[in-house]
mmCIF file of C-alpha atoms in Angstrom:
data_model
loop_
_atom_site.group_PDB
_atom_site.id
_atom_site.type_symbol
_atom_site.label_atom_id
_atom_site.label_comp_id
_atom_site.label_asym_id
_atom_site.label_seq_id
_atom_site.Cartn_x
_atom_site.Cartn_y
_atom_site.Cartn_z
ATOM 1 C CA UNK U 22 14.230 9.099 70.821
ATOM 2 C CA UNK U 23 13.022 11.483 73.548
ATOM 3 C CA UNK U 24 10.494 10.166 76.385
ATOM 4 C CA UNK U 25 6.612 10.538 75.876
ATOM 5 C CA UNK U 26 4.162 12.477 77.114
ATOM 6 C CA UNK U 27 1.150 12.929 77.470
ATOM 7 C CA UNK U 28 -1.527 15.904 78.539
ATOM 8 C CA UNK U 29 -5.146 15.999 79.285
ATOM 9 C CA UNK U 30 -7.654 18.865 79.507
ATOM 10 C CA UNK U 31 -10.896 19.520 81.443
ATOM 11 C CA UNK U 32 -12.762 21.273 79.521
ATOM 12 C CA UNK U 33 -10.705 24.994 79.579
ATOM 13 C CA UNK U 34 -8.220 24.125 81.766
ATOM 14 C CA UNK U 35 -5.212 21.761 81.728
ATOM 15 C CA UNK U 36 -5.302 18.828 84.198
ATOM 16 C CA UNK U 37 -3.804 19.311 87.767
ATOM 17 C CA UNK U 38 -0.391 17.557 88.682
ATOM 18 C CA UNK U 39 -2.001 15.635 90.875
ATOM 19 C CA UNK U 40 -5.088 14.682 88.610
ATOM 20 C CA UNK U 41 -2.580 13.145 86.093
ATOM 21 C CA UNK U 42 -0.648 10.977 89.044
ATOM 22 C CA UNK U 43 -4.258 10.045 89.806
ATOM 23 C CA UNK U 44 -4.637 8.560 86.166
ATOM 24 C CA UNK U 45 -3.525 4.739 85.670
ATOM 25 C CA UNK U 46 -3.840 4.196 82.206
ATOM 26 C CA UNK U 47 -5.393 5.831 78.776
ATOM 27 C CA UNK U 48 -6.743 3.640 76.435
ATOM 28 C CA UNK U 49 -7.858 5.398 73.195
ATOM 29 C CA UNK U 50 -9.427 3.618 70.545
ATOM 30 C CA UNK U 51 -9.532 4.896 66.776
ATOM 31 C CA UNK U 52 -11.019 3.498 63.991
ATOM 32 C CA UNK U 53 -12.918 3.725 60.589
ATOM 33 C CA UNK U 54 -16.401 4.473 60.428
ATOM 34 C CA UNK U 55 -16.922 4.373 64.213
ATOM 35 C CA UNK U 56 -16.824 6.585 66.955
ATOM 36 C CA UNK U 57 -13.695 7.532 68.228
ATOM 37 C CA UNK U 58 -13.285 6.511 72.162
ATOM 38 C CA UNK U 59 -10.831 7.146 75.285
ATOM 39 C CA UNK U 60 -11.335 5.256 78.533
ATOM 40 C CA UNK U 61 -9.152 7.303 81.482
ATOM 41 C CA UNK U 62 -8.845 4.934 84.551
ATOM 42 C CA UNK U 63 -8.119 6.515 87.506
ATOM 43 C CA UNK U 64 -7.331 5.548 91.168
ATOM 44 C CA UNK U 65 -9.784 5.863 93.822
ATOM 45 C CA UNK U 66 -9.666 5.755 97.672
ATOM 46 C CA UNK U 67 -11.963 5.930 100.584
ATOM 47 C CA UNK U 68 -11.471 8.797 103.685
ATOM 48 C CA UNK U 69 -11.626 7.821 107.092
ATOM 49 C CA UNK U 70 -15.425 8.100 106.929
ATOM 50 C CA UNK U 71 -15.504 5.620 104.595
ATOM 51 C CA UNK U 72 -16.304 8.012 101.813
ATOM 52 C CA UNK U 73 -14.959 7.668 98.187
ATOM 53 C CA UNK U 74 -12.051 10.571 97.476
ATOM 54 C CA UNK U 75 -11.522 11.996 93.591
ATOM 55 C CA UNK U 76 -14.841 11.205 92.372
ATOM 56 C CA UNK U 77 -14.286 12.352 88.756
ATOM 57 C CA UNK U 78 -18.087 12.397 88.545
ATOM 58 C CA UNK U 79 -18.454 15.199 91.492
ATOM 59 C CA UNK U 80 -16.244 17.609 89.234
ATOM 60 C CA UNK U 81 -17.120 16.510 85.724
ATOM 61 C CA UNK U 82 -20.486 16.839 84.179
ATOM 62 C CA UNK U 83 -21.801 14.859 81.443
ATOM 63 C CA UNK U 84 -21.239 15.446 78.168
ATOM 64 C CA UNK U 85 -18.603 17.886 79.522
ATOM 65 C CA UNK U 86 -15.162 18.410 77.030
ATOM 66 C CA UNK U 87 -12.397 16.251 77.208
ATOM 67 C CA UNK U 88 -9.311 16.312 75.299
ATOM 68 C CA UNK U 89 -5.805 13.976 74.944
ATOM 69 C CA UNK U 90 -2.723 15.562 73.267
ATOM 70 C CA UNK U 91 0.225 13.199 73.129
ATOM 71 C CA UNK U 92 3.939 13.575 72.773
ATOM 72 C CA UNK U 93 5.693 11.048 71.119
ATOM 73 C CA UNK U 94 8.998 12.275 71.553
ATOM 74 C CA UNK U 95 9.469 14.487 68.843
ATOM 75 C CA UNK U 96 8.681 17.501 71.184
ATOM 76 C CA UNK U 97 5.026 18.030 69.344
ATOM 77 C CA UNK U 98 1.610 17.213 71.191
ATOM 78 C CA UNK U 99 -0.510 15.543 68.416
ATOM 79 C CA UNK U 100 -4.302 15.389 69.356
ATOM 80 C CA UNK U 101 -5.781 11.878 69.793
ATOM 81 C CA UNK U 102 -8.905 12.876 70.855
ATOM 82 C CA UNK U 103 -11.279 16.200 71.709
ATOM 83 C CA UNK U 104 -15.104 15.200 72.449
ATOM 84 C CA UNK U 105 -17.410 14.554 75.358
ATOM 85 C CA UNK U 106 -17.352 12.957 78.126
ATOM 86 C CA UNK U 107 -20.806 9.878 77.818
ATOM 87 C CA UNK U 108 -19.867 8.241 80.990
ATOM 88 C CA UNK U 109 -18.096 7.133 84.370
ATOM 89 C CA UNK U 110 -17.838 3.697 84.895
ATOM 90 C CA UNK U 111 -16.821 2.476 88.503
ATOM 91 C CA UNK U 112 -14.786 -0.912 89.542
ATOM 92 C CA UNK U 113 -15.141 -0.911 93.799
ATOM 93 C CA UNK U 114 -13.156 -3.151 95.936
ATOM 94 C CA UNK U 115 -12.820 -3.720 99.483
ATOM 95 C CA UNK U 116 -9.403 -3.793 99.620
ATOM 96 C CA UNK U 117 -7.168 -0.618 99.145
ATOM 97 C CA UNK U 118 -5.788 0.088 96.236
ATOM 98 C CA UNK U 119 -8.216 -1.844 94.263
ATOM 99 C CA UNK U 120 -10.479 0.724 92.765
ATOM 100 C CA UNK U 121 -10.627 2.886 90.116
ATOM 101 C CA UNK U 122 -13.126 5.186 88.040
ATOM 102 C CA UNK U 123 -13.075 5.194 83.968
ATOM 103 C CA UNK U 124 -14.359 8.164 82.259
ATOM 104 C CA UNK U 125 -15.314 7.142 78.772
ATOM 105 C CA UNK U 126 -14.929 9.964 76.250
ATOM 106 C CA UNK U 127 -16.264 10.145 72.526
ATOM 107 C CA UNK U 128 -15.118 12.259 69.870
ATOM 108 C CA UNK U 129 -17.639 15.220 68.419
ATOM 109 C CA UNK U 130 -19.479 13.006 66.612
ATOM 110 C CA UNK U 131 -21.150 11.938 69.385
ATOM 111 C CA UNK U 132 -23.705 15.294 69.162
ATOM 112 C CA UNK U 133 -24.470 14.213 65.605
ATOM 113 C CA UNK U 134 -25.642 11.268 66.681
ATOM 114 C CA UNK U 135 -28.290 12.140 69.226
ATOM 115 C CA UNK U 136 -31.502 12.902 67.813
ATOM 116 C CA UNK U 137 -33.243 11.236 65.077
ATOM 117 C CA UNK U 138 -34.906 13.201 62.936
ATOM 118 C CA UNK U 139 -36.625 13.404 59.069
ATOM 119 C CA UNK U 140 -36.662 16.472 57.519
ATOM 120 C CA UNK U 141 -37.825 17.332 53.752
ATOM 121 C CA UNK U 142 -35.731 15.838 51.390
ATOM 122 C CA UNK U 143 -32.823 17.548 49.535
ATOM 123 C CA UNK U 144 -34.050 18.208 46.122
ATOM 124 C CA UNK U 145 -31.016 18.369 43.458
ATOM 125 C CA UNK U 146 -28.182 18.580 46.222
ATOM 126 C CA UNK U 147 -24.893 17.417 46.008
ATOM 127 C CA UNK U 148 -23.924 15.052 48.906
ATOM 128 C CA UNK U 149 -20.630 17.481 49.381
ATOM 129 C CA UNK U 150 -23.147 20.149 49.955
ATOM 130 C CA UNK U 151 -25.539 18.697 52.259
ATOM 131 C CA UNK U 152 -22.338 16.893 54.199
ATOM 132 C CA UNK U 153 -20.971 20.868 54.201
ATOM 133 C CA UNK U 154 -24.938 22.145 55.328
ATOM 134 C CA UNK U 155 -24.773 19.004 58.424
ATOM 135 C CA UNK U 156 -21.619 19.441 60.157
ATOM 136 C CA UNK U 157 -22.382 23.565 60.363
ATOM 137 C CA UNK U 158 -24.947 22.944 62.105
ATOM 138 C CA UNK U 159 -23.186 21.516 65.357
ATOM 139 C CA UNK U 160 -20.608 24.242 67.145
ATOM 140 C CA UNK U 161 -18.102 21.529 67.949
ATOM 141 C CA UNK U 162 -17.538 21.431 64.893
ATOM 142 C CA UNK U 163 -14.737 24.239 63.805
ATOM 143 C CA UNK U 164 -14.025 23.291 60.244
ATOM 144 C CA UNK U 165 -14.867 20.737 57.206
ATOM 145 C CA UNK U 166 -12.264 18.800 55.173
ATOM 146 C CA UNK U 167 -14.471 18.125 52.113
ATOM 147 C CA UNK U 168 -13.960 16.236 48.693
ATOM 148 C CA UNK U 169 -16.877 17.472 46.487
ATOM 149 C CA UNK U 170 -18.905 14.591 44.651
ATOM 150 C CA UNK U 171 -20.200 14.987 41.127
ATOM 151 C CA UNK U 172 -23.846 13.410 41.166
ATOM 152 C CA UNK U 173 -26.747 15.032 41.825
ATOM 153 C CA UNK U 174 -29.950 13.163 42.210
ATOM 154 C CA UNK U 175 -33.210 14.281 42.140
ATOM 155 C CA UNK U 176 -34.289 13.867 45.884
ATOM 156 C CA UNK U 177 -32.696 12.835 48.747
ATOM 157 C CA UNK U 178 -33.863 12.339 52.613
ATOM 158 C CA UNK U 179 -32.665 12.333 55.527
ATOM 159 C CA UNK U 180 -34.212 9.752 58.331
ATOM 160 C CA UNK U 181 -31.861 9.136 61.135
ATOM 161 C CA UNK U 182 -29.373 10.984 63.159
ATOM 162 C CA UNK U 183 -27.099 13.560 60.927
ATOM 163 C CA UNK U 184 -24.558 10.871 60.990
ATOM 164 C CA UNK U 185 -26.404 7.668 60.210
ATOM 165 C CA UNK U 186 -27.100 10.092 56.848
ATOM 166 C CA UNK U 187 -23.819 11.562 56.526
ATOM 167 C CA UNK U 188 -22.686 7.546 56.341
ATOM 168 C CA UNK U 189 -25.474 6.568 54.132
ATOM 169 C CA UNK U 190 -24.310 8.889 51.904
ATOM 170 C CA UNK U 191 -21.047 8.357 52.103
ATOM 171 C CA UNK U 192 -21.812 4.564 50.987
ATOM 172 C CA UNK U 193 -23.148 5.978 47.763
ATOM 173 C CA UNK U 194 -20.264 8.021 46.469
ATOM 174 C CA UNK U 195 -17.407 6.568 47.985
ATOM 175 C CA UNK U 196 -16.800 8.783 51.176
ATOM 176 C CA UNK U 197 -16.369 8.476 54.618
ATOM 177 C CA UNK U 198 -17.816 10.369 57.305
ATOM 178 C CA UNK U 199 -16.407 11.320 60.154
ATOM 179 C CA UNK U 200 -15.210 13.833 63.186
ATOM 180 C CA UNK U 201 -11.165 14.545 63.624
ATOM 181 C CA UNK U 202 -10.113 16.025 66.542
ATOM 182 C CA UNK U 203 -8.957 20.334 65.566
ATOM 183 C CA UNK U 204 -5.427 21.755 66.245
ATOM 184 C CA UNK U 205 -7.063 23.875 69.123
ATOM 185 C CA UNK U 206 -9.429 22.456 71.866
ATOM 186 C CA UNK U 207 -13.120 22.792 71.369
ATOM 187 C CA UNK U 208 -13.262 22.728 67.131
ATOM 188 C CA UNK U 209 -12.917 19.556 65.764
ATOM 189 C CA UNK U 210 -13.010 18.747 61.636
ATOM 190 C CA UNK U 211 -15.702 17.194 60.077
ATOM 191 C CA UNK U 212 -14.408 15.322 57.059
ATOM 192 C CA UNK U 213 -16.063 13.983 54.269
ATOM 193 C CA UNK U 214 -13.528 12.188 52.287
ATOM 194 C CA UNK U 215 -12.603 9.080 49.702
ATOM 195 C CA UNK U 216 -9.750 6.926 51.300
ATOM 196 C CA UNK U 217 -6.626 8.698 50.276
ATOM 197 C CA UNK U 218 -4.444 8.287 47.027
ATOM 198 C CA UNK U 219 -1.207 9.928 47.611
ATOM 199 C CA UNK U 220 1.409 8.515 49.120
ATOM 200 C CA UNK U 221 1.793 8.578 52.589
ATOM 201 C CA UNK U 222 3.592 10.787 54.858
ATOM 202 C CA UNK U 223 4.567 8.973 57.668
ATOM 203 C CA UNK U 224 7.434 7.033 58.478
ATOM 204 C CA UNK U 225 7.941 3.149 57.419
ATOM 205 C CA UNK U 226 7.221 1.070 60.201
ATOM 206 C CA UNK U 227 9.752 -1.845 59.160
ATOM 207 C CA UNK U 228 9.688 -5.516 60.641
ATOM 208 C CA UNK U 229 13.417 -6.638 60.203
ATOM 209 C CA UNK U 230 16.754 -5.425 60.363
ATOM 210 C CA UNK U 231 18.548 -2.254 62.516
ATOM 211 C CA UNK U 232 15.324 -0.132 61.997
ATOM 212 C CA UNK U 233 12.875 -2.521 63.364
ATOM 213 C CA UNK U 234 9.716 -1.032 64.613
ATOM 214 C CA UNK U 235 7.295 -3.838 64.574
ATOM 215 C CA UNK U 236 6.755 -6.561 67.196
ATOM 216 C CA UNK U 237 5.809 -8.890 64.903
ATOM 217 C CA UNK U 238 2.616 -8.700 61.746
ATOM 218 C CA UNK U 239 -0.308 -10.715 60.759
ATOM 219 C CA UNK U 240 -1.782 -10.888 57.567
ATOM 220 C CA UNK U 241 -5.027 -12.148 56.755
ATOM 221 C CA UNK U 242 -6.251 -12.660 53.196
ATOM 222 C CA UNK U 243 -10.153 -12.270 52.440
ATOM 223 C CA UNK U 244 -11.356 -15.836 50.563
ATOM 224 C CA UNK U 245 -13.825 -13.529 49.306
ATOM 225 C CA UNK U 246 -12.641 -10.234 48.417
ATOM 226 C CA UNK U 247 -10.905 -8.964 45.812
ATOM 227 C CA UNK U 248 -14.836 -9.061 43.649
ATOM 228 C CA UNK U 249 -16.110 -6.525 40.479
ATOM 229 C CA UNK U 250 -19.006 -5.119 40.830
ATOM 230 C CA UNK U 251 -21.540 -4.320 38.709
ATOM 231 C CA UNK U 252 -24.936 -2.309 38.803
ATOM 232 C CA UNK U 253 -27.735 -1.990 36.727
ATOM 233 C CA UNK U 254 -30.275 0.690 37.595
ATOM 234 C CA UNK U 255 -33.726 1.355 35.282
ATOM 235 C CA UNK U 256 -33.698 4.894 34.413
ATOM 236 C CA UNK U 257 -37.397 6.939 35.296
ATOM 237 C CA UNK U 258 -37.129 9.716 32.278
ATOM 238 C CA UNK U 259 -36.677 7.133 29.257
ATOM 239 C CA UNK U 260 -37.316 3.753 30.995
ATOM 240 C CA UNK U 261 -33.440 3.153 29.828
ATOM 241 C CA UNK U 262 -30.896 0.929 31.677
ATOM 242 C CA UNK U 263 -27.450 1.881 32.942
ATOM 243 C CA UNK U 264 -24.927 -0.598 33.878
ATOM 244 C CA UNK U 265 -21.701 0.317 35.782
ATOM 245 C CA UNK U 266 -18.826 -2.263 36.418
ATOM 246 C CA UNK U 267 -15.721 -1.466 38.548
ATOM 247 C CA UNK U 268 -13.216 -3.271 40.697
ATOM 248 C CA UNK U 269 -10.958 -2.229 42.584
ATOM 249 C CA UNK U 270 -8.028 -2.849 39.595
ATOM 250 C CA UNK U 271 -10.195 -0.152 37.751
ATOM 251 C CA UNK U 272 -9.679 2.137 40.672
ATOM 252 C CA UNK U 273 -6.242 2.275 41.383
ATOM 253 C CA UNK U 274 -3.842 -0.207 43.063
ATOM 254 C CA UNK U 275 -2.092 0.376 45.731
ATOM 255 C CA UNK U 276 0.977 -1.836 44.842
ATOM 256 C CA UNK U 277 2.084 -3.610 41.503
ATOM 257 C CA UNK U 278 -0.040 -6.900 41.512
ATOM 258 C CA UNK U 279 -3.862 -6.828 41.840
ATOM 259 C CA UNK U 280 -4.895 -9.975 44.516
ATOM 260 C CA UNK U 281 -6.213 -12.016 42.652
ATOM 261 C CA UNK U 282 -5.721 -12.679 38.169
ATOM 262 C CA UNK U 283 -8.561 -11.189 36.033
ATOM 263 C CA UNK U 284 -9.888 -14.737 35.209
ATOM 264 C CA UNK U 285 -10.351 -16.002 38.989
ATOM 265 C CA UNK U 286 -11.900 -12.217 40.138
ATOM 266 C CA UNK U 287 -15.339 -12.773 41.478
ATOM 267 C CA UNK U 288 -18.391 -11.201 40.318
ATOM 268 C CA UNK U 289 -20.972 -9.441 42.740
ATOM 269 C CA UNK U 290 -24.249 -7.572 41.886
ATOM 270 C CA UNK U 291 -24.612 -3.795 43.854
ATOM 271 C CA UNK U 292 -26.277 -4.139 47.160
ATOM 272 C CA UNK U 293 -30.080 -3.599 46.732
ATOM 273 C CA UNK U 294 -29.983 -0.752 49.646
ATOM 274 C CA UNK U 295 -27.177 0.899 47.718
ATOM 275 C CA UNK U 296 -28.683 0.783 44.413
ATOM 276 C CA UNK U 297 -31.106 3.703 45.263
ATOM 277 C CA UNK U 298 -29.695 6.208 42.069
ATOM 278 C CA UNK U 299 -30.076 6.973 38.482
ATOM 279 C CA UNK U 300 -26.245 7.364 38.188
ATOM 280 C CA UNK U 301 -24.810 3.989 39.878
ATOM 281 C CA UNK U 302 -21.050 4.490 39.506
ATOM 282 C CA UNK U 303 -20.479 5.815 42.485
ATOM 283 C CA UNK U 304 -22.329 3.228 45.346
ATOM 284 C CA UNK U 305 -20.847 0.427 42.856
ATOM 285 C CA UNK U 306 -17.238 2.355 42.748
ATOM 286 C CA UNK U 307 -17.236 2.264 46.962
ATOM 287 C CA UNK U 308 -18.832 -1.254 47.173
ATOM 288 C CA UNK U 309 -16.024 -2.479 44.765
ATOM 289 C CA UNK U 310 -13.469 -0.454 46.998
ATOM 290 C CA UNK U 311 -14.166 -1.902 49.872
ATOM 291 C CA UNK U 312 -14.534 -4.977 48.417
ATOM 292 C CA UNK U 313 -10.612 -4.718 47.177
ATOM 293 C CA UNK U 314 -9.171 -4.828 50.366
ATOM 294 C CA UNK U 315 -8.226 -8.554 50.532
ATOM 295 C CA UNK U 316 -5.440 -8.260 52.623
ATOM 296 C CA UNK U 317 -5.902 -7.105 56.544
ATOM 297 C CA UNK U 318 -2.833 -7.206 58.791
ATOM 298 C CA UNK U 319 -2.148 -6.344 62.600
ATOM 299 C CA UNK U 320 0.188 -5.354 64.231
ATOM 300 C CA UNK U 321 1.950 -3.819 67.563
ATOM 301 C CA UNK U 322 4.785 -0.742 67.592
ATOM 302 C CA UNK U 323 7.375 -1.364 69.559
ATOM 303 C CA UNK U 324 7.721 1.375 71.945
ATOM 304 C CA UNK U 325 10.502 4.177 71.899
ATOM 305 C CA UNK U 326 10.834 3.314 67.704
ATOM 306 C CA UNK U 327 8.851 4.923 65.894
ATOM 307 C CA UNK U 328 9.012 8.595 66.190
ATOM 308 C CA UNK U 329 5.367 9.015 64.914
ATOM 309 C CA UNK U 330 1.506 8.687 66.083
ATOM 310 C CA UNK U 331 -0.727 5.859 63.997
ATOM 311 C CA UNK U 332 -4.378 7.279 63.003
ATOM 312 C CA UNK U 333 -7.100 5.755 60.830
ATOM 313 C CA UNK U 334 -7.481 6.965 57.210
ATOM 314 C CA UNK U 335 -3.743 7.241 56.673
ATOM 315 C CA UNK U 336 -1.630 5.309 54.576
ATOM 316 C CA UNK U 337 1.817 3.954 55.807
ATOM 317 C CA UNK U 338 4.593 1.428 53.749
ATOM 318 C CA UNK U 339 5.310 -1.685 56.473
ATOM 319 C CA UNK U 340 8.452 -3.433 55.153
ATOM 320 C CA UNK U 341 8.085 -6.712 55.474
ATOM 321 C CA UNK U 342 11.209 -8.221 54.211
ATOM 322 C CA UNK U 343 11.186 -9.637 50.634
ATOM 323 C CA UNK U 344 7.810 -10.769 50.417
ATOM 324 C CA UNK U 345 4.275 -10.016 48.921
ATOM 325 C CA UNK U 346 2.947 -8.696 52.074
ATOM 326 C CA UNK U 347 5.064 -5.432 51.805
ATOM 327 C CA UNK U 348 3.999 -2.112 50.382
ATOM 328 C CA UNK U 349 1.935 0.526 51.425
ATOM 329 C CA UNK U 350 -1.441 0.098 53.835
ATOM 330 C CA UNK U 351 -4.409 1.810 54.627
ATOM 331 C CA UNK U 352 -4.940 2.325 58.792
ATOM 332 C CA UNK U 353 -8.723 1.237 59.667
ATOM 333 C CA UNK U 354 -7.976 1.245 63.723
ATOM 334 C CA UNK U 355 -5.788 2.419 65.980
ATOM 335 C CA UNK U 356 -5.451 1.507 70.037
ATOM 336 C CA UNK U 357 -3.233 3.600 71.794
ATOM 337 C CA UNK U 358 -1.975 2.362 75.373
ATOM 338 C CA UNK U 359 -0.810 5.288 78.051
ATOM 339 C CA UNK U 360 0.674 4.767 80.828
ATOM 340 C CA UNK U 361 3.068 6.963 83.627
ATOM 341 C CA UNK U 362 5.707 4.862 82.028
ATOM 342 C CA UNK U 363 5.274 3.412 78.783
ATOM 343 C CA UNK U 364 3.246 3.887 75.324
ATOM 344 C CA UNK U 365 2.441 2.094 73.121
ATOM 345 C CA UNK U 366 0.427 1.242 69.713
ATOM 346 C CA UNK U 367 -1.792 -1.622 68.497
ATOM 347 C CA UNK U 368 -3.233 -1.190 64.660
ATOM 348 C CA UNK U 369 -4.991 -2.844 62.251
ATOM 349 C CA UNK U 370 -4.645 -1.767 58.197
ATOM 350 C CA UNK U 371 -5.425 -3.587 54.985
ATOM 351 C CA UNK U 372 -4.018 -3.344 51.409
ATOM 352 C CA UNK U 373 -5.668 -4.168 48.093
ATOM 353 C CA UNK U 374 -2.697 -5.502 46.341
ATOM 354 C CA UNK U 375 0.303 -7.737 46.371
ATOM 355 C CA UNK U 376 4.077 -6.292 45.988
ATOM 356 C CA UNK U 377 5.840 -7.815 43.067
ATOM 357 C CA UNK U 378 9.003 -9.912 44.567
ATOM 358 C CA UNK U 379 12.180 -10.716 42.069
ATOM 359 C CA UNK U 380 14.479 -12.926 42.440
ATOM 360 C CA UNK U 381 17.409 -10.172 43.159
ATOM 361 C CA UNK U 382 14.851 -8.619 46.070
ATOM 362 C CA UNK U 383 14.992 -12.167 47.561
ATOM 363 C CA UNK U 384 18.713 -12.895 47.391
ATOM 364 C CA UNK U 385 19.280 -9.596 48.912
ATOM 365 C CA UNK U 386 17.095 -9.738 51.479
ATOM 366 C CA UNK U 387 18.806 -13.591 52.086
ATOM 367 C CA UNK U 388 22.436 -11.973 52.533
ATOM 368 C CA UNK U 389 22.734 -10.690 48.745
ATOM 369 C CA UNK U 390 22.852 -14.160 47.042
ATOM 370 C CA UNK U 391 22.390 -17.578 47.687
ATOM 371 C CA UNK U 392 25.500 -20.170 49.200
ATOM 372 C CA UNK U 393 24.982 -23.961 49.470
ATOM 373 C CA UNK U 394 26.832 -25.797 52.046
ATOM 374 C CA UNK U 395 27.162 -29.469 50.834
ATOM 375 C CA UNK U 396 28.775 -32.108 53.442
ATOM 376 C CA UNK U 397 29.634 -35.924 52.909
ATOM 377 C CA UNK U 398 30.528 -38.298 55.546
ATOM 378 C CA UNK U 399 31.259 -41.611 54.659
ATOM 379 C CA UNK U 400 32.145 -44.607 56.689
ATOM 380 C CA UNK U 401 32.980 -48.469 56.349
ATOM 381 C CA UNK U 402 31.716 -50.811 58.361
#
């Protein structure tokens, strides 16, 4: 695989040679339903007057645009972040050498989260449409990726920033909102979007054998996930009920076993702050979603093999070997490391199934059957 690289613009303009030498490390943190975040550490020094040299806060202005592209060797730049820049932290020392600055960038949702607002309620909107209506209302953002949702209640309002409602929506018809960075610097994508179903597109990331690209995995299994849930909302026209159950089986699996058997699955009533709609199915269809993910693994990339770049709300098959733990995953975060000289990426994902093992999977994955070795020793005395 070809080296990395990395490239970093101010605003317009590329990054100088010697602004990059001055950077130390990128750290840039992606995950689900949070902002999106990129710490830039970079060297400082004093003059012989004893002032501080390569300020970035002299030439950078708050809430200025920063953006990271990174090559992972396949000779593309993928985008891991576009947004503004929210601070500078310092770290000073006395001794040379010693001290750095860290500008902290967020992704484009960060304008969507600055003003808190209420406005007069959305009578007989879609949330697809209002989602559509919010994100055109910021220019950082340069296009939507939206999945359109059937309901349509009767009022609905906003009280918040745009995203704390874009979320709160989300939570009611099973969508997630959030900001990717664009193909070109300056227009990001605001998505509005169900976690996806399709199979993924990127690479296995495999954890034995010649293809190894994992340091090593660790699964965790949720004692209490894996519930139904149901809902039960009184209806205002006819003073009728509607009930909704769902679980995550209902849904769609993303392997061959569900977690847990039908007789041991839990039962859990629809949050009370979710339960806010005539039509219930689709607050109780997320709650049950997210409630299916019982298994939640981490992991670390080993660097130089894996040709491609890790990003939340993607799905990705880790090959385990021959057991459960196998199968496809959904990415909730993402850390990549930078450096002058190495890359590298941390990641969390979780699953809502097991993988099926036979007893011909296991023997291969043992040698491609099973030997016994007996020995006897006997002795007199």
């Amino acid at each position: 695989m070809a080296g990395q690289h990395f490239r970093v613009w101010f605003g317009e303009r590329a990054a100088t040679s010697d602004e990059l030498r001055r950077i130390e490390d990128i750290e840039v943190t992606q995950e689900m339903d949070a902002f999106w975040e990129a710490r830039l550490r970079m060297v400082l020094c004093l003059d012989a007057q004893g002032a501080w040299l390569h300020w970035p806060g002299a030439t950078s202005a708050p809430f200025s645009r920063v953006r990271i592209e990174l090559d992972n060797g396949s000779g593309t730049f993928t985008p891991l972040i576009d947004g503004p820049l929210t601070s500078v932290d310092a770290a000073l020392d006395s001794q040379p050498g010693r001290s750095s600055a860290t500008m902290v960038v967020r992704d484009d949702s960060a304008f969507m989260h600055r003003d808190e607002e209420t406005e007069p309620p959305f009578q007989r909107r879609r949330a697809s449409e209002i989602a559509r209506e919010l994100f055109g209302r910021f220019a950082q953002i340069g296009e939507t990726r939206i999945e359109e949702t059937p309901a349509s209640p009767a009022s609905t309002t906003r009280r918040g920033t745009a995203l704390q409602f874009l979320r709160e929506l989300g939570r009611t018809c099973d969508r997630h909102a959030y900001v990717l960075p664009g193909e070109q610097p300056g227009a990001s994508i605001g998505c509005f979007l169900p976690d996806p179903e399709g199979p993924s597109a990127l690479p296995p990331l495999v954890l034995i054998g010649d293809r190894r690209s994992l340091a090593s995995a660790s699964v965790f299994q949720d004692p209490d996930g894996g519930a139904r849930t149901q809902a039960r909302v009184l209806r205002v026209n006819d003073q009728g009920e509607t009930t909704f159950d769902t679980s995550a089986a209902d849904l769609g699996l993303m392997r061959d076993l569900p977690a847990l058997p039908a007789d041991l699955t839990p039962r859990r009533l629809l949050h009370p702050a979710d339960n806010t709609r005539e039509d219930p199915a689709g607050a109780a269809s997320a709650q049950a979603r997210r409630d299916g993910y019982v298994y939640h693994l981490s992991s670390q990339v080993i660097p130089g093999c894996y040709a491609a770049v890790l990003t939340p709300y993607q799905k990705v098959r880790i090959d385990a070997g021959a057991t459960p733990y196998s199968g496809d995953y959904l990415i909730t975060k993402v850390v990549h490391h930078i450096t002058p000289s190495l890359y590298t990426q941390q990641f969390d994902a979780k699953a809502n199934s097991q993988t099926e093992i036979a007893g011909a999977a296991v023997a291969e994955a043992l040698g491609g059957g099973v030997q016994i070795s007996v020995s006897v020793s006997g002795g007199i005395f």
